Coordinates of C-alpha atoms in Angstrom, one line a residue:
Chain A
M1 CA 9.4 4.5 44.6
P2 CA 6.3 5.9 42.9
K3 CA 3.9 7.9 44.9
K4 CA 0.6 6.3 46.2
S5 CA -1.5 8.2 43.6
E6 CA 0.9 7.2 40.8
R7 CA 0.7 3.6 42.0
S8 CA -3.0 3.9 42.0
V9 CA -3.1 5.1 38.3
M10 CA -0.7 2.5 37.2
Y11 CA -2.7 -0.2 39.1
K12 CA -5.9 1.0 37.4
V13 CA -4.3 0.8 33.9
W14 CA -2.9 -2.6 34.8
R15 CA -6.3 -3.9 36.0
F16 CA -8.0 -2.4 33.0
Y17 CA -5.9 -4.6 30.6
I18 CA -6.0 -7.6 32.9
D19 CA -9.8 -7.5 33.3
G20 CA -10.2 -6.8 29.6
F21 CA -8.2 -9.9 28.7
K22 CA -9.9 -12.0 31.4
D23 CA -13.3 -11.1 30.1
L24 CA -12.6 -11.9 26.4
S25 CA -15.4 -13.7 24.7
L26 CA -14.9 -17.0 22.8
W27 CA -14.2 -15.2 19.5
G28 CA -11.8 -12.9 21.3
R29 CA -9.8 -15.8 22.6
S30 CA -9.8 -17.5 19.1
V31 CA -8.4 -14.3 17.6
W32 CA -5.7 -14.0 20.3
I33 CA -4.6 -17.6 19.7
I34 CA -4.3 -16.8 16.0
I35 CA -2.3 -13.6 16.7
L36 CA 0.1 -15.5 19.0
I37 CA 0.6 -18.3 16.4
K38 CA 1.1 -15.7 13.7
L39 CA 3.6 -13.7 15.7
F40 CA 5.5 -16.9 16.6
I41 CA 5.7 -17.9 12.9
M42 CA 6.7 -14.4 11.9
F43 CA 9.3 -13.4 14.5
V44 CA 10.7 -16.8 15.4
I45 CA 10.4 -19.0 12.4
I46 CA 10.5 -16.6 9.5
R47 CA 12.8 -14.0 10.9
L48 CA 15.3 -16.3 12.5
F49 CA 15.5 -19.1 10.0
F50 CA 14.4 -17.6 6.7
M51 CA 14.7 -13.8 6.6
P52 CA 17.9 -12.6 8.3
D53 CA 19.0 -9.1 7.5
F54 CA 21.7 -9.7 4.8
L55 CA 23.9 -6.7 5.5
K56 CA 23.6 -7.0 9.3
K57 CA 24.4 -10.7 9.2
N58 CA 27.4 -10.5 6.8
Y59 CA 29.0 -7.1 7.8
T60 CA 29.8 -5.7 11.2
T61 CA 30.1 -2.0 10.4
D62 CA 28.3 0.5 8.3
E63 CA 31.5 1.3 6.4
Q64 CA 31.7 -2.4 5.3
R65 CA 28.0 -2.3 4.3
S66 CA 28.5 0.9 2.3
K67 CA 31.5 -0.7 0.6
H68 CA 29.6 -3.8 -0.3
V69 CA 26.6 -1.9 -1.8
L70 CA 28.9 0.5 -3.6
E71 CA 30.6 -2.5 -5.1
N72 CA 27.3 -3.9 -6.2
L73 CA 26.2 -0.6 -7.7
T74 CA 29.4 -0.2 -9.7
S75 CA 30.4 -3.8 -10.6
Q76 CA 30.6 -5.1 -14.1
L77 CA 30.0 -1.7 -15.7
Chain B
M1 CA 26.6 -5.4 -17.5
I2 CA 24.5 -6.9 -14.7
S3 CA 22.1 -8.2 -17.4
S4 CA 24.8 -10.5 -18.7
I5 CA 24.6 -12.5 -15.5
D6 CA 21.3 -14.4 -15.4
L7 CA 19.7 -12.8 -12.4
S8 CA 16.2 -13.1 -13.8
P9 CA 15.0 -16.1 -11.8
L10 CA 16.3 -14.5 -8.6
V11 CA 14.6 -11.1 -9.4
D12 CA 11.4 -12.8 -10.4
W13 CA 11.2 -14.9 -7.3
S14 CA 12.1 -12.0 -5.1
R15 CA 9.5 -9.8 -6.8
A16 CA 6.9 -12.6 -6.6
Q17 CA 7.5 -13.0 -2.9
F18 CA 7.3 -9.3 -2.2
A19 CA 4.1 -9.0 -4.3
L20 CA 2.5 -12.0 -2.5
T21 CA 3.3 -10.5 0.9
A22 CA 2.1 -7.0 -0.1
M23 CA -1.1 -8.3 -1.6
Y24 CA -1.8 -10.4 1.5
H25 CA -1.0 -7.5 3.8
W26 CA -3.4 -5.3 1.7
L27 CA -6.3 -7.8 2.3
F28 CA -6.5 -6.4 5.8
V29 CA -5.4 -2.8 5.7
P30 CA -8.2 -1.1 3.7
L31 CA -11.0 -2.5 5.9
T32 CA -9.2 -1.3 9.0
L33 CA -8.6 2.1 7.4
G34 CA -12.3 2.5 6.4
I35 CA -14.4 0.8 9.0
T36 CA -12.9 2.7 11.9
W37 CA -14.5 5.8 10.6
I38 CA -17.9 4.1 10.2
I39 CA -17.7 2.7 13.7
A40 CA -16.8 6.2 15.1
M41 CA -19.7 7.7 13.2
M42 CA -22.1 5.0 14.5
E43 CA -20.9 5.5 18.1
T44 CA -21.3 9.3 17.7
I45 CA -24.9 8.7 16.9
Y46 CA -25.2 6.5 19.9
V47 CA -23.7 9.1 22.2
K48 CA -25.9 11.9 20.7
T49 CA -29.2 9.9 20.8
G50 CA -28.6 7.5 23.7
D51 CA -30.4 4.9 21.7
P52 CA -29.0 1.5 22.8
E53 CA -29.6 0.0 19.3
W54 CA -26.8 2.2 18.0
K55 CA -24.5 0.9 20.8
K56 CA -25.4 -2.7 19.7
I57 CA -24.7 -1.7 16.0
T58 CA -21.4 -0.1 16.9
R59 CA -20.2 -3.0 19.0
F60 CA -21.1 -5.5 16.2
W61 CA -19.0 -3.7 13.6
M62 CA -16.3 -3.2 16.2
K63 CA -16.2 -7.0 16.6
L64 CA -15.7 -7.5 12.9
F65 CA -13.1 -4.7 12.8
G66 CA -11.3 -6.4 15.8
I67 CA -11.1 -9.8 13.9
N68 CA -9.7 -8.1 10.8
F69 CA -7.3 -5.9 12.7
A70 CA -6.0 -8.8 14.9
I71 CA -5.3 -11.2 12.0
G72 CA -3.9 -8.5 9.8
V73 CA -1.8 -6.8 12.5
A74 CA 2.0 -6.9 11.8
T75 CA 1.7 -8.6 8.4
G76 CA 3.5 -5.6 7.0
I77 CA 6.5 -6.4 9.2
I78 CA 7.3 -9.3 6.8
L79 CA 7.7 -6.7 4.0
E80 CA 10.4 -5.1 6.1
F81 CA 12.1 -8.5 6.7
E82 CA 12.1 -8.9 2.9
F83 CA 13.7 -5.5 2.4
G84 CA 16.6 -6.7 4.6
T85 CA 16.9 -10.2 3.1
N86 CA 16.0 -10.0 -0.5
W87 CA 16.5 -6.3 -1.3
S88 CA 19.5 -5.4 0.7
N89 CA 21.1 -3.1 -1.9
Y90 CA 17.8 -1.3 -2.1
S91 CA 17.3 -1.0 1.6
W92 CA 20.8 0.4 2.0
F93 CA 20.4 2.8 -1.0
V94 CA 17.2 4.3 0.3
G95 CA 19.1 5.3 3.5
D96 CA 17.1 7.2 6.1
I97 CA 14.2 8.0 3.7
F98 CA 12.4 4.8 4.9
G99 CA 13.9 4.9 8.4
A100 CA 12.3 8.2 9.6
P101 CA 8.7 7.6 8.2
L102 CA 8.7 4.0 9.3
A103 CA 9.9 4.8 12.8
I104 CA 7.2 7.4 13.2
E105 CA 4.7 4.9 11.8
G106 CA 5.8 2.3 14.3
I107 CA 5.6 4.6 17.3
M108 CA 2.3 6.0 16.2
A109 CA 0.8 2.6 15.5
F110 CA 2.0 1.3 18.8
F111 CA 0.9 4.2 21.0
M112 CA -2.2 5.5 19.3
E113 CA -3.7 2.3 18.0
S114 CA -2.9 -0.1 20.7
T115 CA -3.8 2.3 23.5
F116 CA -7.1 3.4 22.1
I117 CA -8.0 0.1 20.6
A118 CA -7.8 -1.3 24.1
V119 CA -10.1 1.4 25.4
M120 CA -12.4 0.7 22.4
F121 CA -12.8 -3.0 23.2
F122 CA -12.2 -3.2 27.0
G123 CA -13.6 0.2 28.1
W124 CA -17.3 0.1 27.4
N125 CA -18.3 -0.1 31.0
K126 CA -15.1 1.3 32.5
V127 CA -14.7 4.8 30.9
S128 CA -17.2 7.5 30.2
K129 CA -19.2 7.5 27.0
K130 CA -17.4 10.6 25.7
F131 CA -13.9 9.2 26.5
H132 CA -14.9 6.0 24.7
L133 CA -16.1 7.9 21.7
A134 CA -12.9 10.0 21.6
S135 CA -11.0 6.7 21.7
S136 CA -12.9 5.4 18.7
W137 CA -12.2 8.5 16.7
L138 CA -8.5 8.4 17.7
V139 CA -8.3 4.8 16.5
A140 CA -9.7 5.9 13.1
I141 CA -7.3 8.9 13.0
G142 CA -4.3 6.8 14.3
A143 CA -4.9 4.0 11.8
N144 CA -5.1 6.3 8.9
L145 CA -2.1 8.4 10.0
S146 CA -0.1 5.2 10.4
A147 CA -0.8 4.5 6.7
L148 CA 0.4 8.0 5.9
W149 CA 4.0 7.2 6.8
I150 CA 4.3 4.0 4.8
L151 CA 2.6 5.8 1.8
V152 CA 5.1 8.7 2.1
A153 CA 7.9 6.1 1.8
N154 CA 6.2 4.5 -1.2
A155 CA 5.6 7.9 -2.8
W156 CA 9.3 8.6 -2.5
M157 CA 10.1 5.4 -4.5
Q158 CA 7.7 6.6 -7.2
N159 CA 9.1 10.1 -7.2
P160 CA 12.3 10.6 -5.3
T161 CA 12.4 14.1 -3.8
G162 CA 13.9 15.9 -0.9
T163 CA 17.0 13.8 -0.8
A164 CA 20.6 13.7 -2.0
F165 CA 22.8 10.7 -2.8
N166 CA 26.0 10.4 -0.8
P167 CA 28.5 8.4 -2.9
E168 CA 30.7 7.9 0.2
T169 CA 28.0 5.8 2.0
A170 CA 26.1 4.7 -1.1
R171 CA 23.0 6.0 0.6
N172 CA 20.4 8.7 0.0
E173 CA 20.2 11.3 2.7
M174 CA 17.2 13.4 3.5
T175 CA 17.7 17.1 2.7
S176 CA 14.2 18.2 3.4
F177 CA 11.8 16.1 5.5
W178 CA 8.9 18.4 4.4
D179 CA 9.7 17.9 0.7
V180 CA 9.4 14.1 1.3
L181 CA 6.3 14.4 3.5
F182 CA 4.4 16.9 1.3
S183 CA 5.5 15.8 -2.1
P184 CA 2.3 16.0 -4.3
V185 CA 2.7 12.3 -5.1
A186 CA 2.7 11.4 -1.4
V187 CA -0.3 13.7 -0.5
N188 CA -2.3 12.3 -3.4
K189 CA -1.3 8.7 -2.8
F190 CA -2.3 9.0 0.9
L191 CA -5.7 10.6 0.1
H192 CA -6.4 8.1 -2.7
T193 CA -5.5 5.1 -0.5
I194 CA -7.5 6.1 2.6
T195 CA -10.6 6.9 0.5
S196 CA -10.3 3.5 -1.2
G197 CA -10.3 2.0 2.3
M198 CA -13.5 3.9 3.1
V199 CA -15.2 2.7 -0.1
L200 CA -14.2 -0.9 0.6
A201 CA -15.4 -0.7 4.2
S202 CA -18.7 0.8 3.2
I203 CA -19.2 -2.0 0.7
F204 CA -18.4 -4.5 3.4
V205 CA -20.9 -3.0 5.8
I206 CA -23.6 -2.9 3.1
G207 CA -22.9 -6.4 1.9
V208 CA -23.0 -7.9 5.4
S209 CA -26.1 -5.9 6.3
A210 CA -27.9 -7.0 3.1
W211 CA -27.3 -10.6 4.1
F212 CA -29.0 -9.9 7.5
L213 CA -31.9 -8.4 5.7
L214 CA -32.2 -11.4 3.4
K215 CA -32.1 -13.7 6.4
K216 CA -34.7 -11.4 8.1
R217 CA -32.4 -11.0 11.1
E218 CA -31.6 -7.8 12.9
P219 CA -33.5 -5.6 10.3
R220 CA -33.0 -2.4 12.3
M221 CA -29.3 -2.9 12.7
A222 CA -29.0 -3.8 9.0
L223 CA -31.1 -0.8 7.7
R224 CA -29.3 1.7 9.9
S225 CA -25.9 0.3 9.0
I226 CA -26.8 0.5 5.3
T227 CA -27.9 4.1 5.6
V228 CA -24.6 5.2 7.3
A229 CA -22.4 3.1 5.0
S230 CA -24.2 4.2 1.8
V231 CA -23.9 8.0 2.7
F232 CA -20.3 7.5 3.8
G233 CA -19.5 5.3 0.8
L234 CA -21.0 7.7 -1.7
L235 CA -19.0 10.6 -0.4
A236 CA -15.8 8.5 -0.2
S237 CA -16.3 7.1 -3.8
V238 CA -16.6 10.7 -5.1
S239 CA -13.4 11.6 -3.2
L240 CA -11.8 8.5 -4.6
A241 CA -12.6 9.6 -8.2
L242 CA -11.2 13.1 -7.5
T243 CA -8.0 11.8 -5.9
G244 CA -7.8 9.2 -8.8
D245 CA -7.9 12.2 -11.2
G246 CA -5.1 13.8 -9.1
S247 CA -3.1 10.5 -9.3
A248 CA -3.4 10.5 -13.1
K249 CA -2.0 14.0 -13.3
Q250 CA 0.8 13.1 -11.0
I251 CA 1.6 10.0 -13.0
A252 CA 1.6 12.0 -16.3
E253 CA 4.2 14.3 -14.7
V254 CA 6.5 11.9 -12.9
Q255 CA 5.9 8.4 -14.4
P256 CA 4.6 9.1 -18.0
M257 CA 5.7 5.6 -19.1
K258 CA 3.3 4.2 -16.5
L259 CA 0.5 6.4 -17.8
A260 CA 1.1 5.1 -21.4
A261 CA 1.0 1.5 -20.2
M262 CA -2.2 2.2 -18.2
E263 CA -3.9 3.3 -21.4
G264 CA -2.2 1.0 -23.8
L265 CA -0.9 4.0 -25.7
Y266 CA 2.1 3.2 -27.9
N267 CA 2.2 6.2 -30.2
G268 CA 1.7 9.5 -28.5
K269 CA -0.7 12.1 -29.8
N270 CA -2.4 15.4 -29.3
E271 CA -6.1 15.2 -28.3
A272 CA -5.5 11.7 -26.9
G273 CA -8.7 9.8 -26.1
L274 CA -9.3 7.8 -23.0
V275 CA -10.0 4.1 -23.5
A276 CA -13.1 3.4 -21.3
I277 CA -13.2 -0.3 -22.1
G278 CA -10.8 -2.2 -24.4
I279 CA -9.3 -5.5 -25.3
L280 CA -5.7 -5.5 -26.4
N281 CA -4.8 -7.5 -29.5
G282 CA -1.7 -9.5 -28.8
Q283 CA -1.1 -10.2 -32.5
K284 CA -0.7 -6.6 -33.5
K285 CA 2.8 -5.0 -33.6
R286 CA 3.6 -2.8 -30.7
D287 CA 4.4 0.2 -33.0
A288 CA 1.0 0.0 -34.7
D289 CA -1.1 3.1 -34.2
D290 CA -3.8 1.1 -32.5
I291 CA -3.1 -2.2 -30.7
F292 CA -6.7 -2.8 -29.6
A293 CA -9.0 -5.6 -30.9
V294 CA -12.0 -3.7 -29.5
K295 CA -12.2 -0.4 -27.7
L296 CA -14.6 2.2 -26.5
E297 CA -12.8 5.5 -26.5
M298 CA -13.8 8.9 -25.2
P299 CA -12.2 11.6 -27.4
K300 CA -9.6 14.0 -26.0
L301 CA -10.4 12.9 -22.4
L302 CA -6.9 11.4 -21.7
S303 CA -5.2 14.7 -22.7
W304 CA -7.7 16.6 -20.5
I305 CA -7.4 14.3 -17.5
A306 CA -3.6 14.1 -17.6
Y307 CA -2.8 17.7 -18.4
G308 CA -6.0 19.7 -18.0
D309 CA -6.0 20.5 -21.7
P310 CA -7.9 18.5 -24.3
Q311 CA -5.4 19.4 -27.0
H312 CA -2.3 18.4 -25.0
F313 CA 0.2 15.8 -26.4
V314 CA 0.2 12.6 -24.4
A315 CA 3.4 10.5 -25.0
G316 CA 3.1 6.9 -25.8
I317 CA 5.5 4.0 -25.0
N318 CA 7.3 4.4 -28.4
D319 CA 7.9 8.1 -27.7
F320 CA 9.9 7.0 -24.6
T321 CA 11.7 4.0 -26.2
K322 CA 12.6 5.8 -29.4
G323 CA 12.6 9.3 -28.1
N324 CA 10.6 12.3 -29.4
A325 CA 12.7 15.4 -30.0
S326 CA 9.8 17.6 -30.8
Q327 CA 8.3 16.9 -27.4
G328 CA 11.7 17.0 -25.6
I329 CA 11.6 13.3 -24.7
L330 CA 14.9 11.4 -24.6
S331 CA 15.0 7.9 -26.0
I332 CA 15.9 5.0 -23.7
P333 CA 19.4 4.5 -25.4
E334 CA 20.1 8.2 -24.6
K335 CA 19.1 7.8 -21.0
V336 CA 21.2 4.6 -20.8
E337 CA 24.2 6.6 -22.0
R338 CA 23.6 9.3 -19.4
G339 CA 23.1 6.6 -16.7
K340 CA 26.3 4.9 -17.6
V341 CA 28.2 8.2 -17.2
A342 CA 26.7 8.5 -13.7
R343 CA 27.7 4.9 -12.8
Q344 CA 31.2 5.4 -14.3
T345 CA 31.6 8.5 -12.1
L346 CA 30.6 6.5 -9.1
T347 CA 33.0 3.7 -10.1
D348 CA 35.9 6.3 -10.6
F349 CA 35.1 7.8 -7.2
K350 CA 35.2 4.3 -5.5
N351 CA 38.5 3.4 -7.3
A352 CA 40.1 6.8 -6.4
K353 CA 39.2 6.4 -2.8
S354 CA 40.4 2.8 -2.7
A355 CA 43.7 3.9 -4.3
G356 CA 44.0 6.7 -1.7
N357 CA 43.8 9.4 -4.3
L358 CA 41.7 11.7 -2.1
V359 CA 42.0 14.8 -4.3
K360 CA 40.4 13.0 -7.3
A361 CA 37.9 11.3 -5.0
D362 CA 36.8 14.6 -3.5
S363 CA 36.5 16.1 -7.0
L364 CA 34.3 13.2 -8.2
K365 CA 32.3 13.3 -5.0
S366 CA 31.4 16.9 -5.6
K367 CA 29.8 16.0 -8.9
F368 CA 27.0 14.3 -6.9
Y369 CA 26.1 17.7 -5.5
D370 CA 26.4 19.5 -8.8
K371 CA 23.1 20.5 -10.4
E372 CA 24.2 19.9 -14.0
F373 CA 25.5 16.4 -13.2
L374 CA 22.4 15.6 -11.2
D375 CA 20.0 16.8 -14.0
N376 CA 21.9 15.4 -16.9
N377 CA 23.3 12.2 -15.5
F378 CA 22.5 11.1 -12.0
K379 CA 18.8 11.5 -12.7
Y380 CA 19.2 8.6 -15.1
F381 CA 21.5 6.6 -12.9
G382 CA 19.3 3.5 -13.0
Y383 CA 19.4 3.3 -16.8
G384 CA 23.1 2.6 -16.6
F385 CA 22.4 -1.0 -15.5
N386 CA 20.8 -2.4 -18.6
D387 CA 21.1 -1.7 -22.4
E388 CA 17.9 -3.4 -23.5
V389 CA 15.2 -1.0 -24.4
K390 CA 12.4 -3.5 -23.7
Y391 CA 13.7 -3.8 -20.1
Y392 CA 12.3 -0.4 -19.4
V393 CA 8.8 -1.0 -20.6
P394 CA 6.4 -2.3 -18.0
N395 CA 4.0 -5.2 -18.6
V396 CA 1.4 -3.4 -20.7
P397 CA -1.5 -5.8 -20.6
L398 CA -1.3 -6.4 -16.9
T399 CA -1.1 -2.6 -16.2
F400 CA -3.8 -1.8 -18.7
Y401 CA -6.3 -4.4 -17.5
S402 CA -5.6 -3.7 -13.8
F403 CA -6.2 0.0 -14.2
H404 CA -9.4 -0.5 -16.2
I405 CA -10.7 -3.0 -13.7
M406 CA -10.0 -0.6 -10.9
V407 CA -11.7 2.4 -12.6
I408 CA -14.7 0.5 -13.9
L409 CA -15.4 -1.0 -10.5
G410 CA -14.8 2.3 -8.8
F411 CA -17.5 4.0 -10.9
G412 CA -19.7 1.0 -10.4
F413 CA -19.3 1.3 -6.6
M414 CA -20.5 4.9 -6.9
V415 CA -23.7 3.8 -8.6
F416 CA -24.0 1.0 -6.0
F417 CA -23.9 3.4 -3.1
A418 CA -26.3 5.8 -4.8
L419 CA -28.8 3.0 -5.4
F420 CA -28.6 1.8 -1.8
L421 CA -29.0 5.3 -0.4
F422 CA -32.0 5.8 -2.7
F423 CA -33.7 2.6 -1.6
S424 CA -32.8 3.3 2.0
A425 CA -34.3 6.8 1.9
R426 CA -37.5 5.5 0.3
G427 CA -37.7 2.6 2.8
E428 CA -37.7 0.1 0.0
L429 CA -34.6 -1.9 0.9
P430 CA -36.3 -5.0 2.4
R431 CA -38.3 -5.4 -0.9
R432 CA -35.3 -5.0 -3.2
K433 CA -34.3 -8.7 -3.1
F434 CA -32.2 -8.6 -6.2
W435 CA -29.9 -5.8 -4.8
L436 CA -29.8 -7.4 -1.4
R437 CA -28.6 -10.7 -3.0
L438 CA -26.1 -8.8 -5.1
A439 CA -24.6 -6.7 -2.3
P440 CA -22.6 -9.5 -0.6
W441 CA -21.0 -10.4 -3.9
I442 CA -19.8 -6.8 -4.3
I443 CA -17.5 -7.3 -1.3
P444 CA -14.9 -9.4 -3.2
L445 CA -15.1 -7.0 -6.1
A446 CA -14.1 -4.2 -3.7
Y447 CA -11.0 -6.2 -2.7
I448 CA -10.2 -6.9 -6.4
A449 CA -10.4 -3.2 -7.2
S450 CA -8.2 -2.3 -4.2
E451 CA -5.6 -4.9 -5.1
A452 CA -5.7 -3.9 -8.8
G453 CA -4.9 -0.3 -7.8
W454 CA -1.6 -1.5 -6.2
V455 CA -0.9 -3.7 -9.2
V456 CA -1.1 -0.5 -11.4
A457 CA 1.0 1.5 -8.9
E458 CA 3.8 -1.1 -8.6
L459 CA 3.8 -3.1 -11.8
G460 CA 3.2 0.0 -13.9
R461 CA 6.5 1.4 -12.7
Q462 CA 8.7 -1.6 -13.4
P463 CA 11.6 -2.1 -13.7
W464 CA 12.1 0.5 -11.0
T465 CA 12.3 0.0 -7.2
I466 CA 13.2 3.7 -7.1
Q467 CA 12.0 5.6 -10.2
D468 CA 14.9 6.1 -12.7
L469 CA 17.5 5.5 -10.0
L470 CA 17.5 1.8 -9.0
P471 CA 16.1 -1.0 -11.1
T472 CA 15.1 -4.3 -9.5
V473 CA 18.2 -6.1 -10.9
A474 CA 20.5 -3.7 -9.0
A475 CA 18.3 -3.7 -5.9
V476 CA 18.1 -7.4 -5.3
T477 CA 20.4 -9.3 -2.9
K478 CA 22.5 -11.9 -4.7
L479 CA 21.0 -14.9 -3.1
D480 CA 20.4 -18.4 -4.4
S481 CA 17.1 -18.1 -6.3
G482 CA 16.1 -21.6 -4.9
T483 CA 16.1 -20.2 -1.4
V484 CA 13.8 -17.4 -2.3
M485 CA 11.5 -19.8 -4.1
V486 CA 11.3 -22.0 -0.9
T487 CA 10.4 -19.0 1.2
F488 CA 7.9 -17.9 -1.4
I489 CA 6.2 -21.3 -1.1
L490 CA 6.4 -21.2 2.7
F491 CA 4.8 -17.7 2.7
A492 CA 2.1 -18.8 0.2
V493 CA 1.1 -21.7 2.4
T494 CA 1.2 -19.6 5.7
F495 CA -0.7 -16.7 4.2
T496 CA -3.4 -19.0 2.7
V497 CA -3.9 -20.8 6.0
L498 CA -4.2 -17.5 7.9
A499 CA -6.5 -16.0 5.2
I500 CA -8.8 -19.1 5.5
A501 CA -8.7 -18.7 9.3
E502 CA -9.7 -15.1 9.0
V503 CA -12.5 -15.7 6.6
N504 CA -13.8 -18.6 8.8
I505 CA -13.8 -16.5 12.0
M506 CA -15.3 -13.5 10.2
V507 CA -18.1 -15.6 8.7
K508 CA -18.8 -17.2 12.1
A509 CA -18.9 -13.8 13.8
I510 CA -21.2 -12.4 11.1
K511 CA -23.5 -15.4 11.4
H512 CA -23.5 -15.1 15.2
G513 CA -24.7 -11.6 14.8
P514 CA -24.8 -8.9 17.4
K515 CA -26.1 -11.1 20.2
D516 CA -23.2 -10.7 22.6
E517 CA -21.3 -8.1 20.6
G518 CA -18.0 -6.5 21.5
G519 CA -14.7 -7.8 22.8
T520 CA -16.0 -8.3 26.3
K521 CA -18.9 -10.3 27.7

């Protein structure tokens, strides 16, 4: 369990952020809505459905990945 | 040869997608890099003087910074997604060179920026004036240091140094972190980039303030903002010119083909002149002495800028394609042969290892650590992928015009700052309607100059993803080009919508003015 003084510091930091977000002005709220939409598009839609990591998706070990790239670098010479 | 397979649509779409994402990302970064310094300076004046007007000014620009930062934040992540999806050979080949700087960048961005940005926006009435001011300065320092790491990674691609290629893993391994971090290309690129951000942000502040003056709104805020931004902008634009000169010298040393393309120089010469303004003549043969329809040239200046000697020989594109023995320049076909030897050695190593012939494999592996092999062959590894000479020549018109647009605008901005500072010092600004009307239109020019700089840096080094080691054709993931085209269109639509949203919010926030400035009520 954290000490009382540590709890107090953590609580102050927590309140600092919570109060900051609660007091956001209209433009601040609009910006946060855009940020959340953008992050959803980037990390959920784009990353999951359109931009998987090719080597991580298709190969399980670094050795396999090295072999694949080495093959590409030397193929059809 | 890889060139015998038609990879060009795939490479073109992959490049187009990366360029689109990078250019979109770069719409946000320079303003963030530059305006944080201006905000910190304005807040310093507020803390020193105690004048609440300066607090209002600081909070207004902070609001605009917040909008730009929030909408731009994490757009660079998509570039990292693209490395993994479209450029998997490249992302593997670069090894830990990108990993270390980008990890530091991520940690630094998260802890420094997000912590102190929160204090900047939420902390006005909750922390002391001095702590708030320190946070504002730390946001500026943190944002610019974050840029350092990605620019170090980019500089390594332009001039690979401090690393060794391990044929066993097909990856580059860092041999000296400090060589990577303090490579002259990295240092110069960092300084040139952050000063360009300072110039763009100063123009933004002057342009917006000029609009307020024209509308006869918030004249004190506008005049004070113009004074700060014109002083800062003038100093930054002089630094930008100096670091630009440093960049030219670096390019002459490590990417001389790019320098030739920037200047439209086909046949090298001593006492080479600098083309200040020129129009290329598409009808003229590329081996003609002069391929310009019109040009204004400053004699000997290119030799002096590139090498610090007005007599020095500056190589042209034909010197690189055909070779120039008297200047010790290898031709492209010679480099191709050397690159093929390097690739063949890697192939033999791979085959020996697969066949279990470990003695032969070890012997071949040792070549990749042998100075003679590195200097004579591995240095040209990337040339082993394509025989065509023209493949190694970047797009000259695009590089030439982008470079000249950037430079001409850069010097124009210097004059712009000097004029605004002059008018400001004489108290004439409110009367100078022409210049006030012009100023907001300079903002898009600053973005054009900034993007043009990256076009020069990236298109001017084609076909390389890593200079002389890995061309785009070998770096790309062998995907269906149609899939890449679809994601390109998806990104283009998403980025356009987000850019429109940002411009709308930004314009609304500017029109609203500093009435209830800041992130909190």
